[in-house]
Amino acid sequence: MSRDLHTHIGIVGAGFSGLGVAVKLKEAGYHDFLIAEKSGDVGGTWRDNTYPGVAVDITSFNYSFSWEQNPHWSRVYAPGNELKAYADHLVEKYGLREHLVFDTEICESHFDEDAHLWRFVTTDGREGSARFVISAVGGLTQPKPPTIPGLDDFAGKTMHTARWDHDYDITGKRVAVIGTGATSVQLVPAIADRVAHLEVFQRTPIWVVPKLDAPIPPPLRRVFARIPASQASVRLATGALTEAVMVLGSTYERQFPLLRKGIEQLCRAHLRRQVPDPELRDKLTPRYDFLCKRPTFSNTYLRSFTRPDVDLVTTPIERITETGIRTTDGREHEVDTLILATGFKVFELGNTPPFPVHGTDGMELGKFWHDNRYQAYEGVTVPRFPNMFAILAPYSLTGPSYFSMIEASTAHTLRLLTEADRRGATYVEIREEPHNKYFADILRRQRNTVFQAANCTGSNSYYFDHHGDTPMMRPATGPEMWLRARYFPLDHYRFARVDRPGGEVTRGGRRSA
């Protein structure tokens, strides 16, 4: 028998966003909630991305919740399987298993204005409802295949890095990798020794920063486990350093241009050390400014191209053929295996949100954002979409780690839920005026960022949407985000109560644990 999908709070997605908000709901006394997950397991990005070499691209100390730090990371930059294990640990430690509903993909939802309920339908025809909905679908979930003619004509093996086929052995194969973003930077060195020949097709080079990675010795891990303050201190230090680079360098480009330029010089020196050949080095040198596109850290990627069995191809691809790739110079690159390291759909119609979401007056969220620019008050709420809160929405992410964003968005959401309980409200909606004022401030601040004050031409960055905005990044510091999530004016929201006897959901959804 399928599980009843009527609940007080519905969470969509069981990645770290969904798991993190679920833990905090339980701590606040909410137990009537479900986590709808379209796949059969938790972990989100770290469940799906299992390609060779996958790892975090910020320090492990910052890639975890502040309230559940992991003293057992094996390296400064932990491999992907340890992130998946961390997600499993959260489920077991905090008793989330009973709230999880797997293989439940929502295909449509709408807000019932009379009952103050979100009603939704799943792909297998089930119906459900929730008083409040928390969107935790994540931003890097839908692979984005390249728009290259003939992609379906290739007769060999094709796979996207986010859908790695572990039953397929690439050993001894002639392999082509399309893409040179952060995923490719990890993948290329990891498979270069295994394949017969590797060709990497580059459209846009990437800034590569030296990676200060090392194993974390077991004695130090035991210290972290026994004295949590020791790990918290390391986390604070590494977080401050990364924030200085990622936030000051991107958000305050006009005020601190020398910071970005200094890091560019560091990257160029790293490239010179790794690649002696000036012609090859020139091909690997970005022509756009640092931080226009998400940079990455590696000590092995650039050096991979000095191997005789690895080629960097910068001639544009004309089409995919049955036996390989034809470039615009007429050359045929014959390969057995085609690996697409082409990233994900991010802020674009059909992905944010990943299914139609109809608010009041029939407004559809994806179309609203597509037509009117991506926007959300404090990165959480949007007018005409009451009782809906997002963990990753436009301008919600700042600083080096997704986890700080998850914690801030969760704090904002919980403050609204508890206030609704206090007032006996069944309806919570951000008012138009504060929302619009906030968005205007975001656009004003964007003028100081690297995205508008520096040279981002040719970066081909997923930070930019089709409006030319950069909704992935909030132009603010981490401490400001933390404060605003906890002290925004509650009168920026409208609270109301439905008068409907025999309501489908109990007030507050709380019960004793």
Coordinates of C-alpha atoms in Angstrom, one line a residue:
M1 CA 0.0 0.0 0.0
S2 CA 1.4 3.4 -0.9
R3 CA 2.0 5.9 1.9
D4 CA -0.4 8.6 2.7
L5 CA 1.0 11.9 1.3
H6 CA -1.1 14.3 3.3
T7 CA 1.0 16.1 5.9
H8 CA 1.4 19.4 7.7
I9 CA 4.9 20.2 6.2
G10 CA 6.1 18.8 3.0
I11 CA 9.8 18.8 2.2
V12 CA 10.7 18.2 -1.5
G13 CA 14.1 16.6 -1.8
A14 CA 16.3 14.5 0.4
G15 CA 19.7 16.0 -0.3
F16 CA 21.5 18.0 2.4
S17 CA 19.0 20.8 2.2
G18 CA 16.1 18.5 2.9
L19 CA 17.8 16.6 5.6
G20 CA 19.1 19.7 7.3
V21 CA 15.8 21.4 7.5
A22 CA 14.1 18.2 8.6
V23 CA 16.5 17.9 11.6
K24 CA 15.7 21.5 12.6
L25 CA 12.0 20.9 12.3
K26 CA 12.2 18.0 14.7
E27 CA 14.3 20.0 17.1
A28 CA 11.6 22.7 17.0
G29 CA 8.9 20.2 17.9
Y30 CA 7.5 19.6 14.4
H31 CA 6.9 15.9 13.7
D32 CA 4.1 15.9 11.2
F33 CA 6.2 16.3 8.0
L34 CA 7.3 14.2 5.1
I35 CA 10.3 14.3 2.8
A36 CA 9.4 13.4 -0.7
E37 CA 12.4 12.1 -2.7
K38 CA 12.2 11.3 -6.3
S39 CA 14.9 8.6 -6.2
G40 CA 15.4 5.6 -3.9
D41 CA 18.0 7.1 -1.5
V42 CA 19.2 10.2 0.2
G43 CA 22.2 12.3 -0.6
G44 CA 21.2 14.4 -3.6
T45 CA 24.3 15.6 -5.5
W46 CA 26.5 13.2 -3.5
R47 CA 24.2 10.3 -4.3
D48 CA 24.2 11.0 -8.0
N49 CA 27.8 12.1 -8.6
T50 CA 30.1 9.1 -8.2
Y51 CA 32.5 9.6 -11.1
P52 CA 36.2 8.9 -10.5
G53 CA 37.9 11.6 -8.5
V54 CA 34.7 13.2 -7.1
A55 CA 35.4 15.2 -4.0
V56 CA 34.4 18.4 -2.3
D57 CA 35.9 21.6 -3.7
I58 CA 36.1 23.5 -0.4
T59 CA 37.6 22.2 2.8
S60 CA 35.8 19.3 4.5
F61 CA 35.8 21.3 7.7
N62 CA 33.3 23.7 6.1
Y63 CA 31.4 21.1 4.1
S64 CA 29.1 20.0 7.0
F65 CA 26.5 21.5 9.3
S66 CA 27.9 23.7 12.1
W67 CA 25.6 21.7 14.5
E68 CA 26.9 18.3 13.3
Q69 CA 30.5 18.5 12.4
N70 CA 32.2 15.4 11.2
P71 CA 35.5 14.6 12.9
H72 CA 36.1 11.6 10.7
W73 CA 36.9 13.2 7.3
S74 CA 39.9 11.4 5.8
R75 CA 41.3 14.4 3.9
V76 CA 41.2 18.1 3.9
Y77 CA 39.1 17.8 0.7
A78 CA 37.0 14.7 1.4
P79 CA 36.1 12.2 -1.4
G80 CA 32.5 12.0 -2.5
N81 CA 31.7 8.7 -0.8
E82 CA 32.3 10.3 2.6
L83 CA 29.7 13.0 1.9
K84 CA 27.2 10.3 1.0
A85 CA 28.1 8.5 4.3
Y86 CA 27.6 11.8 6.1
A87 CA 24.1 12.1 4.7
D88 CA 23.3 8.6 5.8
H89 CA 24.6 9.4 9.3
L90 CA 22.2 12.4 9.5
V91 CA 19.3 10.2 8.7
E92 CA 20.1 7.6 11.3
K93 CA 21.2 9.9 14.1
Y94 CA 18.3 12.2 13.9
G95 CA 15.6 9.6 13.2
L96 CA 14.6 10.9 9.7
R97 CA 13.9 7.5 8.2
E98 CA 10.2 7.5 9.2
H99 CA 9.7 10.8 7.4
L100 CA 11.2 9.8 4.1
V101 CA 9.1 8.8 1.1
F102 CA 11.2 7.5 -1.7
D103 CA 10.5 7.1 -5.4
T104 CA 8.0 10.0 -5.1
E105 CA 8.5 12.6 -7.8
I106 CA 6.2 15.5 -7.8
C107 CA 5.1 16.6 -11.3
E108 CA 2.7 19.4 -10.4
S109 CA 1.5 21.5 -7.5
H110 CA -0.9 24.3 -6.8
F111 CA -2.0 26.4 -3.9
D112 CA -5.6 25.9 -2.7
E113 CA -6.6 29.4 -1.8
D114 CA -9.8 28.4 0.0
A115 CA -8.2 25.7 2.2
H116 CA -4.7 27.3 2.5
L117 CA -3.1 24.1 1.4
W118 CA -0.6 23.1 -1.2
R119 CA -1.9 20.2 -3.3
F120 CA 0.3 18.1 -5.5
V121 CA 0.4 15.2 -7.8
T122 CA 3.2 12.6 -8.3
T123 CA 4.4 11.1 -11.6
D124 CA 2.7 7.8 -10.6
G125 CA -0.7 9.5 -10.1
R126 CA -0.8 9.8 -6.3
E127 CA -2.2 12.9 -4.7
G128 CA -1.1 14.7 -1.6
S129 CA -1.3 18.0 0.3
A130 CA 0.6 20.0 2.8
R131 CA -0.1 23.2 4.8
F132 CA 3.4 24.4 4.2
V133 CA 6.0 23.3 1.6
I134 CA 9.7 23.6 1.8
S135 CA 11.5 23.3 -1.5
A136 CA 14.8 21.5 -1.1
V137 CA 15.3 20.3 -4.6
G138 CA 18.9 21.6 -4.9
G139 CA 20.5 23.4 -7.8
L140 CA 22.8 20.7 -9.3
T141 CA 20.4 17.9 -10.0
Q142 CA 19.4 17.9 -13.7
P143 CA 22.4 17.1 -16.0
K144 CA 22.7 19.4 -18.9
P145 CA 23.8 17.6 -22.0
P146 CA 25.6 19.7 -24.7
T147 CA 23.6 21.0 -27.6
I148 CA 25.9 19.4 -30.2
P149 CA 24.5 17.9 -33.4
G150 CA 24.7 14.2 -33.7
L151 CA 24.9 13.4 -30.0
D152 CA 22.5 10.5 -30.3
D153 CA 24.4 9.1 -33.3
F154 CA 27.4 8.0 -31.4
A155 CA 27.7 4.2 -31.5
G156 CA 30.0 3.9 -28.5
K157 CA 29.4 4.4 -24.8
T158 CA 28.0 7.8 -23.7
M159 CA 27.6 8.9 -20.1
H160 CA 27.2 12.1 -18.2
T161 CA 29.4 12.4 -15.1
A162 CA 26.3 12.7 -12.9
R163 CA 25.1 9.3 -14.2
W164 CA 28.3 7.4 -14.1
D165 CA 28.0 3.7 -15.1
H166 CA 30.2 1.7 -12.8
D167 CA 29.5 -1.5 -14.8
Y168 CA 31.3 0.0 -17.7
D169 CA 35.1 -0.4 -17.6
I170 CA 37.0 2.5 -19.3
T171 CA 40.3 0.7 -18.9
G172 CA 42.2 0.7 -22.2
K173 CA 39.5 2.7 -24.0
R174 CA 39.9 5.8 -26.2
V175 CA 38.0 8.4 -24.2
A176 CA 36.8 11.9 -25.0
V177 CA 35.7 14.2 -22.2
I178 CA 33.6 17.2 -23.2
G179 CA 33.8 20.0 -20.7
T180 CA 36.5 21.6 -18.6
G181 CA 34.6 22.8 -15.5
A182 CA 35.1 21.7 -11.9
T183 CA 33.9 18.2 -12.6
S184 CA 36.4 17.7 -15.4
V185 CA 39.2 19.0 -13.2
Q186 CA 38.6 16.1 -10.8
L187 CA 37.8 13.5 -13.4
V188 CA 40.7 13.9 -15.9
P189 CA 43.6 13.2 -13.6
A190 CA 41.6 10.3 -12.0
I191 CA 41.1 8.4 -15.3
A192 CA 44.3 9.4 -17.3
D193 CA 46.2 6.4 -16.0
R194 CA 43.4 3.9 -16.9
V195 CA 42.5 4.8 -20.4
A196 CA 44.5 4.1 -23.6
H197 CA 44.2 7.7 -24.8
L198 CA 42.3 10.7 -23.5
E199 CA 41.1 13.8 -25.4
V200 CA 39.6 16.7 -23.5
F201 CA 37.5 19.1 -25.5
Q202 CA 37.6 22.6 -24.0
R203 CA 35.3 25.5 -24.8
T204 CA 36.3 27.7 -21.9
P205 CA 39.5 27.2 -19.7
I206 CA 39.1 27.4 -16.0
W207 CA 41.0 29.2 -13.3
V208 CA 42.8 26.5 -11.2
V209 CA 44.1 27.4 -7.7
P210 CA 46.7 25.3 -6.0
K211 CA 45.0 22.7 -3.7
L212 CA 46.3 22.6 -0.1
D213 CA 45.1 19.0 0.3
A214 CA 46.4 16.3 2.6
P215 CA 45.3 13.3 4.6
I216 CA 44.0 14.1 8.1
P217 CA 46.0 11.8 10.4
P218 CA 44.0 9.5 12.6
P219 CA 45.4 11.1 15.8
L220 CA 44.1 14.5 14.7
R221 CA 40.7 13.0 13.9
R222 CA 40.6 11.5 17.4
V223 CA 41.3 15.0 18.8
F224 CA 38.5 16.4 16.7
A225 CA 36.1 13.7 18.1
R226 CA 37.1 14.2 21.7
I227 CA 37.4 18.0 21.7
P228 CA 34.8 19.4 19.2
A229 CA 36.1 23.0 19.9
S230 CA 39.3 22.1 18.2
Q231 CA 37.6 21.2 14.9
A232 CA 35.3 24.2 15.3
S233 CA 38.4 26.4 15.5
V234 CA 39.8 25.0 12.3
R235 CA 36.4 25.4 10.6
L236 CA 36.3 29.0 11.6
A237 CA 39.8 29.7 10.3
T238 CA 39.3 27.9 6.9
G239 CA 35.9 29.4 6.5
A240 CA 37.2 32.9 7.1
L241 CA 39.9 32.4 4.6
T242 CA 37.6 31.1 1.9
E243 CA 35.0 33.8 2.6
A244 CA 37.7 36.4 2.2
V245 CA 38.5 35.0 -1.3
M246 CA 35.1 34.0 -2.5
V247 CA 33.0 36.8 -1.0
L248 CA 35.3 39.9 -0.9
G249 CA 36.7 38.9 -4.2
S250 CA 33.4 38.5 -5.9
T251 CA 30.9 40.7 -4.0
Y252 CA 33.2 43.7 -3.5
E253 CA 35.2 43.7 -6.8
R254 CA 35.0 47.5 -7.1
Q255 CA 36.2 48.0 -3.6
F256 CA 38.9 45.2 -3.6
P257 CA 40.1 44.6 -7.2
L258 CA 43.6 43.8 -6.1
L259 CA 42.4 40.8 -4.2
R260 CA 41.1 39.2 -7.4
K261 CA 44.2 40.2 -9.4
G262 CA 46.5 38.8 -6.7
I263 CA 44.8 35.4 -6.9
E264 CA 45.0 35.5 -10.7
Q265 CA 48.7 35.9 -10.4
L266 CA 48.8 32.9 -8.0
C267 CA 46.9 30.8 -10.6
R268 CA 49.2 31.9 -13.5
A269 CA 52.2 31.0 -11.4
H270 CA 50.6 27.6 -10.7
L271 CA 50.0 27.1 -14.4
R272 CA 53.6 27.9 -15.3
R273 CA 54.9 25.4 -12.8
Q274 CA 52.5 22.7 -14.0
V275 CA 52.8 23.3 -17.8
P276 CA 56.2 24.3 -19.2
D277 CA 55.1 24.4 -22.8
P278 CA 54.0 28.0 -23.6
E279 CA 51.6 27.1 -26.4
L280 CA 49.7 24.6 -24.2
R281 CA 49.8 27.0 -21.3
D282 CA 48.3 29.7 -23.4
K283 CA 45.4 27.4 -24.3
L284 CA 44.8 26.7 -20.6
T285 CA 44.8 30.4 -19.6
P286 CA 41.4 32.0 -19.1
R287 CA 40.6 35.2 -20.9
Y288 CA 38.0 36.3 -18.4
D289 CA 38.5 37.5 -14.8
F290 CA 38.8 35.2 -11.8
L291 CA 35.5 34.4 -10.0
C292 CA 33.3 35.1 -13.1
K293 CA 33.1 31.4 -13.3
R294 CA 33.4 29.1 -10.3
P295 CA 37.1 28.4 -9.9
T296 CA 38.5 25.1 -8.7
F297 CA 41.4 23.6 -6.8
S298 CA 43.8 21.0 -8.2
N299 CA 47.4 20.0 -8.2
T300 CA 47.1 17.4 -10.9
Y301 CA 44.6 18.6 -13.6
L302 CA 46.9 21.0 -15.5
R303 CA 49.8 18.6 -15.3
S304 CA 47.7 15.9 -17.0
F305 CA 47.9 17.7 -20.3
T306 CA 51.7 17.2 -20.3
R307 CA 51.2 13.5 -20.7
P308 CA 51.8 12.0 -24.2
D309 CA 48.5 10.1 -23.9
V310 CA 46.3 13.1 -23.0
D311 CA 45.4 15.8 -25.6
L312 CA 43.7 19.2 -25.0
V313 CA 41.4 20.0 -28.0
T314 CA 40.4 23.7 -28.3
T315 CA 39.1 23.6 -31.8
P316 CA 35.3 23.9 -31.7
I317 CA 33.2 20.7 -32.1
E318 CA 31.2 20.6 -35.3
R319 CA 29.2 17.4 -34.6
I320 CA 29.2 14.0 -32.9
T321 CA 29.6 11.2 -35.4
E322 CA 29.0 7.5 -35.1
T323 CA 32.6 6.8 -34.3
G324 CA 33.6 10.0 -32.4
I325 CA 33.8 13.7 -32.7
R326 CA 34.4 16.0 -35.7
T327 CA 35.9 19.4 -35.1
T328 CA 35.5 22.5 -37.3
D329 CA 38.9 21.9 -38.8
G330 CA 37.6 18.8 -40.4
R331 CA 39.5 16.4 -38.1
E332 CA 37.8 13.2 -37.0
H333 CA 38.6 12.2 -33.4
E334 CA 37.8 8.5 -33.1
V335 CA 36.9 7.4 -29.6
D336 CA 35.2 4.4 -27.8
T337 CA 33.7 6.4 -24.9
L338 CA 32.1 9.8 -24.7
I339 CA 32.0 11.4 -21.3
L340 CA 29.9 14.5 -20.8
A341 CA 31.3 16.8 -18.1
T342 CA 28.9 19.5 -19.1
G343 CA 27.4 20.4 -15.8
F344 CA 23.8 21.0 -14.8
K345 CA 20.8 23.1 -15.5
V346 CA 20.6 25.8 -12.8
F347 CA 18.5 28.9 -12.9
E348 CA 16.5 28.2 -16.0
L349 CA 12.9 27.3 -17.0
G350 CA 12.2 23.7 -16.3
N351 CA 14.8 23.3 -13.5
T352 CA 14.0 26.1 -11.0
P353 CA 11.5 24.8 -10.0
P354 CA 11.7 21.3 -11.6
F355 CA 7.9 21.0 -11.9
P356 CA 5.1 23.5 -12.4
V357 CA 4.2 25.4 -9.2
H358 CA 1.0 27.4 -9.3
G359 CA 0.5 30.0 -6.6
T360 CA -2.4 32.4 -6.1
D361 CA -4.3 33.7 -9.1
G362 CA -2.8 30.9 -11.1
M363 CA 0.7 32.4 -11.2
E364 CA 3.3 29.7 -12.2
L365 CA 6.6 30.2 -10.4
G366 CA 9.0 29.0 -13.2
K367 CA 7.3 31.2 -15.8
F368 CA 7.2 34.2 -13.4
W369 CA 11.0 33.9 -12.8
H370 CA 11.7 33.3 -16.5
D371 CA 9.7 36.3 -17.6
N372 CA 10.4 38.7 -14.7
R373 CA 13.9 37.9 -13.5
Y374 CA 14.8 35.4 -10.7
Q375 CA 14.1 36.9 -7.3
A376 CA 13.1 35.9 -3.8
Y377 CA 13.0 37.8 -0.5
E378 CA 16.1 36.8 1.5
G379 CA 16.5 33.9 -0.9
V380 CA 13.5 32.1 0.7
T381 CA 10.0 33.4 -0.3
V382 CA 8.2 34.9 -3.3
P383 CA 4.9 37.0 -3.4
R384 CA 1.9 35.0 -4.6
F385 CA 3.4 31.8 -3.4
P386 CA 2.2 31.6 0.2
N387 CA 3.2 28.9 2.6
M388 CA 6.2 28.0 0.4
F389 CA 9.8 28.4 1.5
A390 CA 12.9 27.5 -0.5
I391 CA 16.3 26.4 0.7
L392 CA 18.0 27.2 -2.6
A393 CA 16.2 30.1 -4.4
P394 CA 17.5 33.2 -6.2
Y395 CA 20.2 35.0 -4.3
S396 CA 20.3 32.6 -1.4
L397 CA 23.9 31.4 -1.6
T398 CA 26.8 33.4 -0.3
G399 CA 30.2 32.4 1.1
P400 CA 32.1 29.3 0.4
S401 CA 29.7 26.6 1.5
Y402 CA 26.1 25.4 0.7
F403 CA 25.8 24.5 4.3
S404 CA 25.8 28.0 5.6
M405 CA 23.1 28.9 3.0
I406 CA 21.0 25.9 4.1
E407 CA 21.3 26.9 7.8
A408 CA 20.3 30.5 7.1
S409 CA 17.3 29.6 4.9
T410 CA 16.2 27.0 7.5
A411 CA 16.4 29.6 10.3
H412 CA 14.3 32.0 8.2
T413 CA 11.7 29.3 7.5
L414 CA 11.5 28.1 11.1
R415 CA 11.0 31.7 12.3
L416 CA 8.0 32.0 10.1
L417 CA 6.5 28.6 11.0
T418 CA 6.8 29.3 14.8
E419 CA 5.3 32.7 14.3
A420 CA 2.4 31.2 12.3
D421 CA 1.8 28.8 15.2
R422 CA 1.9 31.7 17.7
R423 CA -0.7 33.6 15.8
G424 CA -2.8 30.5 14.9
A425 CA -2.2 31.4 11.2
T426 CA -2.6 29.0 8.3
Y427 CA -1.3 31.4 5.7
V428 CA 2.1 33.1 5.4
E429 CA 3.1 35.3 2.5
I430 CA 5.9 37.8 1.9
R431 CA 4.4 41.3 1.1
E432 CA 5.1 42.8 -2.3
E433 CA 6.7 46.0 -1.0
P434 CA 9.5 44.6 1.2
H435 CA 10.1 41.9 -1.4
N436 CA 10.5 44.4 -4.2
K437 CA 12.7 46.7 -2.0
Y438 CA 14.9 43.7 -1.2
F439 CA 15.3 42.8 -4.9
A440 CA 16.1 46.4 -5.8
D441 CA 18.9 46.3 -3.2
I442 CA 20.2 43.1 -4.6
L443 CA 20.4 44.6 -8.1
R444 CA 22.1 47.7 -6.7
R445 CA 24.7 45.6 -4.9
Q446 CA 25.3 43.5 -8.0
R447 CA 26.9 46.6 -9.6
N448 CA 29.9 46.1 -7.2
T449 CA 30.4 42.4 -8.0
V450 CA 32.9 40.8 -10.2
F451 CA 30.1 39.8 -12.5
Q452 CA 29.4 43.4 -13.5
A453 CA 32.5 45.3 -12.5
A454 CA 35.1 43.0 -14.1
N455 CA 35.5 41.2 -17.5
C456 CA 33.3 38.1 -17.6
T457 CA 33.0 38.0 -21.3
G458 CA 33.4 34.5 -22.6
S459 CA 33.3 32.9 -19.2
N460 CA 30.3 30.7 -20.1
S461 CA 29.4 30.7 -16.4
Y462 CA 26.4 29.0 -14.9
Y463 CA 26.3 31.9 -12.5
F464 CA 24.6 33.9 -15.2
D465 CA 21.0 33.4 -16.3
H466 CA 19.3 34.4 -19.5
H467 CA 18.5 37.8 -18.1
G468 CA 22.2 38.5 -17.6
D469 CA 21.7 38.4 -13.8
T470 CA 23.7 36.2 -11.4
P471 CA 21.0 34.7 -9.1
M472 CA 23.2 31.9 -8.0
M473 CA 25.2 34.3 -5.8
R474 CA 23.9 36.7 -3.2
P475 CA 25.9 39.9 -3.0
A476 CA 26.4 39.8 0.7
T477 CA 28.7 38.4 3.4
G478 CA 28.1 35.2 5.3
P479 CA 27.7 37.0 8.7
E480 CA 25.1 39.4 7.1
M481 CA 23.2 36.5 5.8
W482 CA 23.3 34.8 9.2
L483 CA 21.9 37.9 10.9
R484 CA 19.2 38.7 8.4
A485 CA 17.9 35.2 8.5
R486 CA 17.2 35.5 12.2
Y487 CA 16.2 39.2 12.6
F488 CA 14.2 40.1 9.4
P489 CA 11.1 42.1 10.3
L490 CA 8.1 39.8 10.8
D491 CA 5.8 42.5 9.6
H492 CA 7.3 42.0 6.1
Y493 CA 4.9 39.0 6.0
R494 CA 1.2 38.7 5.9
F495 CA -0.3 36.1 8.3
A496 CA -3.9 34.9 7.9
R497 CA -6.1 32.1 9.2
V498 CA -8.5 29.9 7.2
D499 CA -11.9 29.4 8.9
R500 CA -12.8 25.9 7.7
P501 CA -14.2 23.3 10.1
G502 CA -12.7 19.9 10.0
G503 CA -9.4 21.1 8.5
E504 CA -7.2 18.4 7.0
V505 CA -4.1 19.4 9.0
T506 CA -3.8 20.0 12.7
R507 CA -2.6 23.4 13.8
G508 CA 1.2 23.6 14.0
G509 CA 1.7 19.9 13.2
R510 CA 3.4 19.5 16.6
R511 CA 3.1 16.7 19.0
S512 CA 5.2 15.4 21.8
A513 CA 8.3 13.4 20.6

